[in-house]
mmCIF file of C-alpha atoms in Angstrom:
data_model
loop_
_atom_site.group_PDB
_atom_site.id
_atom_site.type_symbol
_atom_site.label_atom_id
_atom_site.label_comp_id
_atom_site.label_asym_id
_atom_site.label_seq_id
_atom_site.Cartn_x
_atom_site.Cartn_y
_atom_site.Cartn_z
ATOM 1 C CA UNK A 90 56.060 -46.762 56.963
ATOM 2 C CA UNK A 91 58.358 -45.501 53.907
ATOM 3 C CA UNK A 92 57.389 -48.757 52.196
ATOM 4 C CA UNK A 93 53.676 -48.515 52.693
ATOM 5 C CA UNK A 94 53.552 -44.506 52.045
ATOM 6 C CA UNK A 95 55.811 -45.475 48.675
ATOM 7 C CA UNK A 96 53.311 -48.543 47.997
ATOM 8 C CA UNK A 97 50.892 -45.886 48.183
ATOM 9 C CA UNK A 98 51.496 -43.083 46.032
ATOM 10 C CA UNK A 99 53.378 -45.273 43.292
ATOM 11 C CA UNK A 100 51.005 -48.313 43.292
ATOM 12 C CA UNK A 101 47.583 -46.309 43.411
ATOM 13 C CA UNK A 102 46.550 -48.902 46.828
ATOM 14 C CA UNK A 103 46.246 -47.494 50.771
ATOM 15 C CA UNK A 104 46.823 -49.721 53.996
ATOM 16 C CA UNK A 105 43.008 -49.917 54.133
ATOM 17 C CA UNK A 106 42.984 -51.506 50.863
ATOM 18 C CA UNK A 107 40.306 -48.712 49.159
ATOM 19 C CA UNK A 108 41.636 -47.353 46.371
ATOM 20 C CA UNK A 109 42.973 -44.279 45.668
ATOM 21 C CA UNK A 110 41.694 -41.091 43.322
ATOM 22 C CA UNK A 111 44.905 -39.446 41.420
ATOM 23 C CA UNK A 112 44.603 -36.258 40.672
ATOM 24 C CA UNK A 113 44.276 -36.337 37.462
ATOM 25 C CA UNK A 114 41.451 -38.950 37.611
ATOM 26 C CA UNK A 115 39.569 -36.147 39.869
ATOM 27 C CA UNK A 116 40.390 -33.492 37.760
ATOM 28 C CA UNK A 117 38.966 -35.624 34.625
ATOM 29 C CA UNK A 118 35.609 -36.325 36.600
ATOM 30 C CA UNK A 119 35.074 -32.355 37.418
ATOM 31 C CA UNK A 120 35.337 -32.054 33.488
ATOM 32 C CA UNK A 121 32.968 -34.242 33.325
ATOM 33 C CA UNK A 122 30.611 -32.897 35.669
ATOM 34 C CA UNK A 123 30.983 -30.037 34.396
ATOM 35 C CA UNK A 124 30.656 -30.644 30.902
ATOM 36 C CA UNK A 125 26.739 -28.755 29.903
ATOM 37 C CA UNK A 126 28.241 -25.924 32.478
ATOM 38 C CA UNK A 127 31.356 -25.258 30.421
ATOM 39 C CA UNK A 128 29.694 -25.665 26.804
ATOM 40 C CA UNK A 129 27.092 -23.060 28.341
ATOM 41 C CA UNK A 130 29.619 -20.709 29.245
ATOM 42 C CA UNK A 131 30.950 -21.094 25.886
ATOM 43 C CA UNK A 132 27.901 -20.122 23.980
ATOM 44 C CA UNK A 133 27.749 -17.291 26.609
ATOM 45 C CA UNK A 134 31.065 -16.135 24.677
ATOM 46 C CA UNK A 135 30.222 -16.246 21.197
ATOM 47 C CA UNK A 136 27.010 -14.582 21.581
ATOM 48 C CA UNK A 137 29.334 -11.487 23.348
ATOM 49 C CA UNK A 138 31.051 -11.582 20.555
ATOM 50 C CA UNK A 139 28.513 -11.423 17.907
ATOM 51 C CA UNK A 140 26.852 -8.514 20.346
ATOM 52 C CA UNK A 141 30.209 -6.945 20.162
ATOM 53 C CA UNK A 142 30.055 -6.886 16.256
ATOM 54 C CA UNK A 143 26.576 -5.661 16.177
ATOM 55 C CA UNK A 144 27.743 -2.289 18.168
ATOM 56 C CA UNK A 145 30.731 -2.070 15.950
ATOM 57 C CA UNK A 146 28.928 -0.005 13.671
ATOM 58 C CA UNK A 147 31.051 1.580 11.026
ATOM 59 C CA UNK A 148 34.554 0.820 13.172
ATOM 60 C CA UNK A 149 34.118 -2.859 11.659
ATOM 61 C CA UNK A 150 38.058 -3.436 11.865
ATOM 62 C CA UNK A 151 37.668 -3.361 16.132
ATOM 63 C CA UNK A 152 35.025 -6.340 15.847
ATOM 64 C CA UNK A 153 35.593 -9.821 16.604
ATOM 65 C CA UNK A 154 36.193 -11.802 13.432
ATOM 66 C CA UNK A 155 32.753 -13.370 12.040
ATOM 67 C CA UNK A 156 34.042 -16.050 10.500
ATOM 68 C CA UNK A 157 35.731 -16.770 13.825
ATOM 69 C CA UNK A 158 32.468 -16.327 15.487
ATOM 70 C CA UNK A 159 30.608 -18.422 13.116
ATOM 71 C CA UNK A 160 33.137 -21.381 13.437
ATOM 72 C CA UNK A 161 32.316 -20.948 17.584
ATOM 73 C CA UNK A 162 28.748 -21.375 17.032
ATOM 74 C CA UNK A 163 29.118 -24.392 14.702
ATOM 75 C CA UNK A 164 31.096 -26.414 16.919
ATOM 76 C CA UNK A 165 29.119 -25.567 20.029
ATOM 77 C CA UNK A 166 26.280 -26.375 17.900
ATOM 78 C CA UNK A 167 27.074 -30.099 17.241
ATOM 79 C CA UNK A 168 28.419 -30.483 20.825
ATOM 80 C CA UNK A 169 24.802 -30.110 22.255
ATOM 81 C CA UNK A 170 23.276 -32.060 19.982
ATOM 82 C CA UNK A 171 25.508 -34.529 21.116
ATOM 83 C CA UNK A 172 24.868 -34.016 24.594
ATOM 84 C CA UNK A 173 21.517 -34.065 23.896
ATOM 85 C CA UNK A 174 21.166 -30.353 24.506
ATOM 86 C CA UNK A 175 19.175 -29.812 22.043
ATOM 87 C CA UNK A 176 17.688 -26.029 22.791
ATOM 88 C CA UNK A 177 20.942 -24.764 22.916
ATOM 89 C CA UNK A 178 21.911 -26.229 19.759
ATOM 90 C CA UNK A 179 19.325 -24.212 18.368
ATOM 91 C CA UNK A 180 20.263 -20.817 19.587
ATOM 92 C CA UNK A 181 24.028 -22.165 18.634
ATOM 93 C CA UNK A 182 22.503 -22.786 14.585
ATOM 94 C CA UNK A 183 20.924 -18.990 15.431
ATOM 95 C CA UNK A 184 23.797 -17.498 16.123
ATOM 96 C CA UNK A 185 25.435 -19.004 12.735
ATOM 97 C CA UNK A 186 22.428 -17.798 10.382
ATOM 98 C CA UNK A 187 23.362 -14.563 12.082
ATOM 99 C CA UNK A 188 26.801 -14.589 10.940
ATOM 100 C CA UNK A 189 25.321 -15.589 7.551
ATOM 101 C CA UNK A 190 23.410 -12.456 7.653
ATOM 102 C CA UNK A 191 26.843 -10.323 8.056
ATOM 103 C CA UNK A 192 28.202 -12.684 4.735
ATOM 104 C CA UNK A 193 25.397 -11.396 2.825
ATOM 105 C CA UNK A 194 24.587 -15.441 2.026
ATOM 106 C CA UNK A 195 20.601 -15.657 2.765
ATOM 107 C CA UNK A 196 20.369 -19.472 1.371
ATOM 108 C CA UNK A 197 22.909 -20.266 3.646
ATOM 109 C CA UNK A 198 21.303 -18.414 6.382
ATOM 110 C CA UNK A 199 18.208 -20.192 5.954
ATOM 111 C CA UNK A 200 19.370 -23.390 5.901
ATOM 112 C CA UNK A 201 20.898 -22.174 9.131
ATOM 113 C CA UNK A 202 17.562 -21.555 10.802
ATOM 114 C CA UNK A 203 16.065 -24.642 9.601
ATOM 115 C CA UNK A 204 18.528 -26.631 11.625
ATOM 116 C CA UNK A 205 17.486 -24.603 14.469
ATOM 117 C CA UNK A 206 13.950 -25.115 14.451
ATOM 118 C CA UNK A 207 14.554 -28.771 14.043
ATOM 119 C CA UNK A 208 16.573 -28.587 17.088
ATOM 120 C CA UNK A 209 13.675 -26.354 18.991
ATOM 121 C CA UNK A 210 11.516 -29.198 18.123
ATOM 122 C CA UNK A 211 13.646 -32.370 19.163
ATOM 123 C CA UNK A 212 13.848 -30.109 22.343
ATOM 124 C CA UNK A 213 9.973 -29.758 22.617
ATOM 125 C CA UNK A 214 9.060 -33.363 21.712
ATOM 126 C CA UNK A 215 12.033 -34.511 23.903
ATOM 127 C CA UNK A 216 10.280 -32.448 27.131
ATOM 128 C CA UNK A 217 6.673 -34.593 26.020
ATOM 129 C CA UNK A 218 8.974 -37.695 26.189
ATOM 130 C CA UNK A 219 9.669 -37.343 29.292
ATOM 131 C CA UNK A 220 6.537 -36.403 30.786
ATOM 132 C CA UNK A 221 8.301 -32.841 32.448
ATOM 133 C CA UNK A 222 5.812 -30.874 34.621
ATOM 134 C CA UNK A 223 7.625 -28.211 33.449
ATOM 135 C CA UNK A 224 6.860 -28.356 30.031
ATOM 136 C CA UNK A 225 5.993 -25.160 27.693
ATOM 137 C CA UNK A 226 5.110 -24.623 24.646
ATOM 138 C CA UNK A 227 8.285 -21.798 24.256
ATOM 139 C CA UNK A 228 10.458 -24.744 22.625
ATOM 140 C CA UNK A 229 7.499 -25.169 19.867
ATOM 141 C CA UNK A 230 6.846 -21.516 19.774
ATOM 142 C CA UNK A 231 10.844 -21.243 18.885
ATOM 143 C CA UNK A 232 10.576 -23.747 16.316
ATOM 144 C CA UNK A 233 7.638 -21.695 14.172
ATOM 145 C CA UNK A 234 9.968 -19.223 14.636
ATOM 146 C CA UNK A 235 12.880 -20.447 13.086
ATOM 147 C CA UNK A 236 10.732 -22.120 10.112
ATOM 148 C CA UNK A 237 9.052 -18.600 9.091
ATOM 149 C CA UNK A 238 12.755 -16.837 9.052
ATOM 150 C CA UNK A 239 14.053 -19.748 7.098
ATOM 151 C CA UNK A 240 11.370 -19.602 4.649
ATOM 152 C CA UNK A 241 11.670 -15.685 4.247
ATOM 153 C CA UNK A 242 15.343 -16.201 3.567
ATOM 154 C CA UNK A 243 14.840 -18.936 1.115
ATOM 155 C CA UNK A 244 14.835 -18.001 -2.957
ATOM 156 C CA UNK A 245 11.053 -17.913 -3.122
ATOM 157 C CA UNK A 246 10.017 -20.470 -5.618
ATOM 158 C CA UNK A 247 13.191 -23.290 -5.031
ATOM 159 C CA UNK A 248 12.691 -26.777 -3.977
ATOM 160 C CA UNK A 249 14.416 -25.917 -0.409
ATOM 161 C CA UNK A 250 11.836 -23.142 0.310
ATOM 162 C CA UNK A 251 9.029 -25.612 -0.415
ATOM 163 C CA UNK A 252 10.395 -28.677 1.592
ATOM 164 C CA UNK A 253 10.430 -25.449 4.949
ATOM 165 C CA UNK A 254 6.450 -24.924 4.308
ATOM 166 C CA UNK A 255 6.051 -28.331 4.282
ATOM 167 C CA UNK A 256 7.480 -28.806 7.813
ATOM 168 C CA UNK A 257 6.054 -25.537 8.826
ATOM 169 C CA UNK A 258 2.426 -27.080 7.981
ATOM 170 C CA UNK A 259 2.945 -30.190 9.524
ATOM 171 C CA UNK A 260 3.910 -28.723 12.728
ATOM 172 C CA UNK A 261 0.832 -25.903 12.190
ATOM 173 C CA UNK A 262 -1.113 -28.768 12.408
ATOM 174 C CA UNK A 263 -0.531 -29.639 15.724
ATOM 175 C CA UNK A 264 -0.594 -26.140 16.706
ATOM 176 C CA UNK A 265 -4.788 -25.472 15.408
ATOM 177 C CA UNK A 266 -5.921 -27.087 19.076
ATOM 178 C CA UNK A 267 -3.854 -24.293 20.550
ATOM 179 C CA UNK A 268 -5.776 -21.123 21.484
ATOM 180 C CA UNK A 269 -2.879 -19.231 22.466
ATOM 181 C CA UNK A 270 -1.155 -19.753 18.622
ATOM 182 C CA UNK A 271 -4.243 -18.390 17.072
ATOM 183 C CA UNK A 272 -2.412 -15.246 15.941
ATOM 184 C CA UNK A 273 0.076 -14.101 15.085
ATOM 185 C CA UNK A 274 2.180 -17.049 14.123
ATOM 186 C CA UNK A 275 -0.682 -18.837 12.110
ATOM 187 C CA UNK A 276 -1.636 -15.757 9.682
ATOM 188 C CA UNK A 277 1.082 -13.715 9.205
ATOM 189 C CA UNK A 278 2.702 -16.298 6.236
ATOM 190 C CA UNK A 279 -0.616 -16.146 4.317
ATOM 191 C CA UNK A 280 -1.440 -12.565 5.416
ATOM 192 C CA UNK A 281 2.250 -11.522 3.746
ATOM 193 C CA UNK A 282 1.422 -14.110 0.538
ATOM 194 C CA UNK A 283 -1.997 -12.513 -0.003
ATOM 195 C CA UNK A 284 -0.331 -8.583 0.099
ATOM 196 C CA UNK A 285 1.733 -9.827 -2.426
ATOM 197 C CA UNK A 286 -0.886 -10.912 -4.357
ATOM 198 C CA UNK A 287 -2.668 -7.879 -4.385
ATOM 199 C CA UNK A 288 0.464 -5.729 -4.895
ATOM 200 C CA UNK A 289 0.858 -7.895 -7.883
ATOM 201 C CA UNK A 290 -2.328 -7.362 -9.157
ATOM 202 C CA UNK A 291 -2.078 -3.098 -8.668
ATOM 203 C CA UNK A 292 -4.778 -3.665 -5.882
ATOM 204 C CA UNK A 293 -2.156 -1.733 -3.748
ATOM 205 C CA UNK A 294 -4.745 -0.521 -1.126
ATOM 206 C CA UNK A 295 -5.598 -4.050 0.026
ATOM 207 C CA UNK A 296 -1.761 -4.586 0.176
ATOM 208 C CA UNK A 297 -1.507 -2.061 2.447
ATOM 209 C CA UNK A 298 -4.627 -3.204 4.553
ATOM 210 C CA UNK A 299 -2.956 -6.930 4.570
ATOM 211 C CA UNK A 300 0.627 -4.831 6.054
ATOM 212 C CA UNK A 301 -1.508 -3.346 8.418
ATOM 213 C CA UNK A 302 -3.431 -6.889 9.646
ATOM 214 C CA UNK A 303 0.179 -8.440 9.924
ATOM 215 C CA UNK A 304 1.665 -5.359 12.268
ATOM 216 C CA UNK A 305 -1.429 -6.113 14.425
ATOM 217 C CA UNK A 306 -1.023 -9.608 14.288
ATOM 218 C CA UNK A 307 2.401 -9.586 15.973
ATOM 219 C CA UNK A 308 1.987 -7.241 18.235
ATOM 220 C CA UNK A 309 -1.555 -8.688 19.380
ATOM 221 C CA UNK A 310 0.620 -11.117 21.415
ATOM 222 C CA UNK A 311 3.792 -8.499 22.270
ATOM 223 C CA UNK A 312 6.081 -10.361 19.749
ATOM 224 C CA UNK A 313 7.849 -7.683 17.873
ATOM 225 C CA UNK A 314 11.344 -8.695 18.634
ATOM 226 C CA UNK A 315 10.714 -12.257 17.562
ATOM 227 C CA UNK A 316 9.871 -10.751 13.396
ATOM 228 C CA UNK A 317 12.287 -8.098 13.576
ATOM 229 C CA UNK A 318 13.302 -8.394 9.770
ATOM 230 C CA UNK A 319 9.230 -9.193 8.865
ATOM 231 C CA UNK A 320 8.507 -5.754 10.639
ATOM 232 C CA UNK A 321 11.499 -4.155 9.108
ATOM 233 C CA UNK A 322 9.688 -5.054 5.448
ATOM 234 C CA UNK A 323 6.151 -4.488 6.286
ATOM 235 C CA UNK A 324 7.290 -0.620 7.685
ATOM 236 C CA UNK A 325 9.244 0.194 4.494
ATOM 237 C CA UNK A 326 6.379 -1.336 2.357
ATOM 238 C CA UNK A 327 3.472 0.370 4.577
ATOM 239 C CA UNK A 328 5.198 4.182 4.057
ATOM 240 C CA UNK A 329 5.870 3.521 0.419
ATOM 241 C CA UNK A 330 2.404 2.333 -0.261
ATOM 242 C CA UNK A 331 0.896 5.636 1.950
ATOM 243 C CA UNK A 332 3.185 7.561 -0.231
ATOM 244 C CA UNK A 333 2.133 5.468 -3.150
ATOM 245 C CA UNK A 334 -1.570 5.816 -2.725
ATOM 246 C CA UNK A 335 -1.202 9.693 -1.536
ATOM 247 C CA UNK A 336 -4.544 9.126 0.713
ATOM 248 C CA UNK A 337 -6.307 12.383 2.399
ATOM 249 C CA UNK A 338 -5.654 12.422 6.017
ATOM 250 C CA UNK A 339 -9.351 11.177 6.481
ATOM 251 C CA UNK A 340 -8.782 8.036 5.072
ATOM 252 C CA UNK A 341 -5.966 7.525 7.270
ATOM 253 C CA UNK A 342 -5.361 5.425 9.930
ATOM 254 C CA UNK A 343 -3.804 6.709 13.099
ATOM 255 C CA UNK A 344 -1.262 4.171 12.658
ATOM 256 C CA UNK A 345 -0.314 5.678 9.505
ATOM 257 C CA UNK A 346 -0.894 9.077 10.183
ATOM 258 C CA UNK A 347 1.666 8.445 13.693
ATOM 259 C CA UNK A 348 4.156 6.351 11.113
ATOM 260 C CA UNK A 349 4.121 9.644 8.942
ATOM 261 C CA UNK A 350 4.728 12.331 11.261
ATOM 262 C CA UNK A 351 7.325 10.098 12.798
ATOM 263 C CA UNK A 352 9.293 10.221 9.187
ATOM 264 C CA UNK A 353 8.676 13.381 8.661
ATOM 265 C CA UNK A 354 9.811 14.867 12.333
ATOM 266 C CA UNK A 355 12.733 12.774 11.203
ATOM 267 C CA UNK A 356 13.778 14.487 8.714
ATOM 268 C CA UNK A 357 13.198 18.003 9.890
ATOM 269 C CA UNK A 358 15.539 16.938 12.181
ATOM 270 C CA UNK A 359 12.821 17.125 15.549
ATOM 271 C CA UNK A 360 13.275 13.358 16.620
ATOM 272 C CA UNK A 361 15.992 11.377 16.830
ATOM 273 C CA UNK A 362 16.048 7.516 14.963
ATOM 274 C CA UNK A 363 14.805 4.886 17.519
ATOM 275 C CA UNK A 364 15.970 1.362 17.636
ATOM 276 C CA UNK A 365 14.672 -1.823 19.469
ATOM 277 C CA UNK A 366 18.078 -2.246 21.482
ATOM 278 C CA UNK A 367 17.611 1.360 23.202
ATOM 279 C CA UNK A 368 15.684 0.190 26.179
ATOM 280 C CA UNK A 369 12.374 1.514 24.037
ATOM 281 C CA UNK A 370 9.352 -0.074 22.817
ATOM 282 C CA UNK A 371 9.567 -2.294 19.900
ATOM 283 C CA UNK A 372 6.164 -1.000 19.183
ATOM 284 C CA UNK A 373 7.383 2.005 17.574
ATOM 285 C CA UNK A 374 7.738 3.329 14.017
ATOM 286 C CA UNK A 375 11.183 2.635 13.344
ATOM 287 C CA UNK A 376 12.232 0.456 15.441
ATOM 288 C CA UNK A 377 13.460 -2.650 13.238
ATOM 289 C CA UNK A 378 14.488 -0.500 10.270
ATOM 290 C CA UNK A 379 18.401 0.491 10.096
ATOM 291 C CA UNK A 380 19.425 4.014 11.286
ATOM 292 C CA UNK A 381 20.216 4.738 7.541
ATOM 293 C CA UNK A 382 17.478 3.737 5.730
ATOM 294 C CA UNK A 383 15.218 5.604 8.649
ATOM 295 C CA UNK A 384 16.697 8.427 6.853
ATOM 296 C CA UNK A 385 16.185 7.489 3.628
ATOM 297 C CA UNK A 386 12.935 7.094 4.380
ATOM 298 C CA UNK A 387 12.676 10.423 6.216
ATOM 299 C CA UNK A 388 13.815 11.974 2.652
ATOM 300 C CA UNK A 389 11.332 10.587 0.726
ATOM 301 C CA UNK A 390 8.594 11.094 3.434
ATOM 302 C CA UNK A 391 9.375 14.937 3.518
ATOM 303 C CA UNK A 392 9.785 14.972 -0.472
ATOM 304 C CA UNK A 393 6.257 13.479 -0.758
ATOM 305 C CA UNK A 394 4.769 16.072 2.043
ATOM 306 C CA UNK A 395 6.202 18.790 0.399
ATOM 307 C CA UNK A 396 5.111 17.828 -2.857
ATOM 308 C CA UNK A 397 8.426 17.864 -4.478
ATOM 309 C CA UNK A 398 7.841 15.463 -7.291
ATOM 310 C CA UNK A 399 10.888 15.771 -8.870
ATOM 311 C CA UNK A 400 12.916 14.842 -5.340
ATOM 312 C CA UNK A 401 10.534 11.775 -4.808
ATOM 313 C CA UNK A 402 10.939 10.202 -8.050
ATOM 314 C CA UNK A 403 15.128 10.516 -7.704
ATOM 315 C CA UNK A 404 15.280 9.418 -3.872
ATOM 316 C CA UNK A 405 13.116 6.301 -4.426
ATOM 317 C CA UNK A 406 15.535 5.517 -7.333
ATOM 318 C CA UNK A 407 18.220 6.216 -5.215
ATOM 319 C CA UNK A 408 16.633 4.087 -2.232
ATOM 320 C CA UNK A 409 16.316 1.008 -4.127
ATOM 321 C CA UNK A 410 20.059 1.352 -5.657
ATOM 322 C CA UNK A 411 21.342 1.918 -2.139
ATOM 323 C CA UNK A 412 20.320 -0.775 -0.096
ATOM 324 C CA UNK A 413 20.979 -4.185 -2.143
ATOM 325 C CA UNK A 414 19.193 -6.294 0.731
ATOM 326 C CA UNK A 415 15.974 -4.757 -0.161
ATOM 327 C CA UNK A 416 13.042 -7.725 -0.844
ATOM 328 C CA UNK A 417 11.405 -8.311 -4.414
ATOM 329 C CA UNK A 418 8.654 -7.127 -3.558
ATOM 330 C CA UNK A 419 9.784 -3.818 -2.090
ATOM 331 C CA UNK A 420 11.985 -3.312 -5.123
ATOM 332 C CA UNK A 421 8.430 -4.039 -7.224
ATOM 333 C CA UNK A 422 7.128 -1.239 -5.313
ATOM 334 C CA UNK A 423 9.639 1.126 -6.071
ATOM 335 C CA UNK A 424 9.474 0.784 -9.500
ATOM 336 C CA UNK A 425 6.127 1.099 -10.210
ATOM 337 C CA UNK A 426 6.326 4.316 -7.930
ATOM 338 C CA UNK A 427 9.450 5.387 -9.850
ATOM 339 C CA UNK A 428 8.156 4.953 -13.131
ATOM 340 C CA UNK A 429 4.308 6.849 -12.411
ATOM 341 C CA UNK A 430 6.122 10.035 -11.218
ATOM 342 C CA UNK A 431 8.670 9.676 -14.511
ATOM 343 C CA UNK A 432 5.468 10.018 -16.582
ATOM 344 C CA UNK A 433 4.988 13.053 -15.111
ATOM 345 C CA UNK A 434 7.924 14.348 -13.771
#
């Protein structure tokens, strides 16, 4: 019995002849089995993290490290795509451009959410490849996604900018049989392009009718959270263009007239600044613009109402100096705003 219990354990054979599982064999296969689980639970950890940073607010030195962060993401990113995983690779390359975003490095951001709608998209046309009666169109829908916010981060007018479009229209092109992408996705690029144009051009009142036409775009199909930074520009370019064009309230919308009085209110101190994290609507006037340039923008509102001239002209100077992540076209704005009132004022 001793020689057949030692035959057993040392040689890896039984009395029955089956073999044997050691332990660490088993413990190797639960790895394995558990492999997607544990890379899951992983991403599950860095995006804490990154939430964690997000609420630091001003006590920076308590957040996680970003670069730490951003090294997580990387690593988790090129695991799935080697597991063939490829949807959460793409929130993993997310979750990077993110950190980017921290870094103040929007090239590198954007070629951060390139890789992730690539990754959205191997995930989509993976699903067709495999005939899933499960399939959706959110994969795709994440994939436009990720090619408008690496366009907008791009240097407008470089090569890499171009070569995003060009994906962006080839995969548009599959998307014009689809009823349900008729808006916003499909018009908000050219909608944004054209209020350029016009801004450009001084035609500032069909800018502001194009800003308008976007904000109903998006929220036509209740995506506000997915163009958070979009909405964030069209807001700040909407109130200075309403400042900007000084309209009576009679040729005001009541979407301007409610994104005024929320300003104002604001900075006579009656509301409070809403965000799209406080369990609100994303819906509302301020809701993707930063607590601190809410306020700015409460300044110049008031300044504007109360038809202090001299106040308007320094606070939009003051705006523009303040905030460095500010577009080229809202910088545009603010100096041909700044430098009407300095004929005057």
């Amino acid at each position: 019995m001793d020689k057949l219990r030692g035959g057993s354990l040392g040689g890896g054979g039984s009395s029955s002849g089956a073999p044997s599982t050691a332990p660490g064999h088993e413990h190797h296969q639960l790895e394995q089995y558990q492999y997607p689980k544990n890379l899951i639970e992983q991403y599950l950890r860095a995006s804490s993290k990154i939430k964690k940073f997000e609420r630091a607010g001003f006590f920076k030195r308590f957040a996680p490290s970003v670069v730490d962060v951003q090294a997580d993401f990387q690593r988790l990113a090129y695991s799935f795509e080697e597991s063939g995983i490829q949807q959460y690779a793409a929130m993993c390359h997310i979750g990077y451009a993110k950190c980017e975003s921290y870094g103040g490095a929007p090239q590198r951001e954007s070629e951060a959410y390139l890789r992730a709608a690539r990754s959205f998209l191997a995930a989509h046309n993976e699903s067709g490849r495999l005939h899933l009666r499960t399939r959706h169109s959110g994969f795709r829908e994440g994939a436009v996604h990720c090619y408008h916010r690496a366009a907008d981060r791009a240097v407008d007018g470089c090569v890499f900018k171009a070569a995003i479009l060009r994906e962006l229209k080839q995969l548009q092109r599959q998307l014009d049989s689809t009823s349900s992408f008729a808006s916003p996705t499909h018009q908000i690029h050219d909608l944004e392009i054209s209020a350029e144009t016009s801004g450009q051009r001084g035609d500032f009142r069909s800018a502001l009718q194009h800003y308008d036409d976007i904000v109903d775009n998006v929220y036509e199909r209740r995506g506000a959270r997915m163009y958070g930074e979009l909405l964030r520009r069209v807001e700040v370019l909407r109130l200075l263009l309403l400042v900007h064009l000084n309209l009576p309230p009679a040729r005001q919308s009541p979407a301007h007239i409610k994104l005024i009085e929320y300003y104002y209110n604001l900075a006579q101190f009656e509301s409070l600044p809403c965000s799209a994290d406080d369990g609100g609507s994303a819906e509302r006037p301020g809701a993707f613009v930063p607590e601190q340039q809410q306020y700015a923008l409460a300044e110049i509102t008031c300044a504007w109402v109360e038809r202090k001239m001299c106040d308007l002209k320094h606070l939009l100077r003051d705006f523009g100096a303040e905030f460095g992540s500010l577009s080229d076209m809202e910088r545009q704005l603010l100096a041909v705003m700044h430098a009407e009132l300095a004929r005057s004022y």
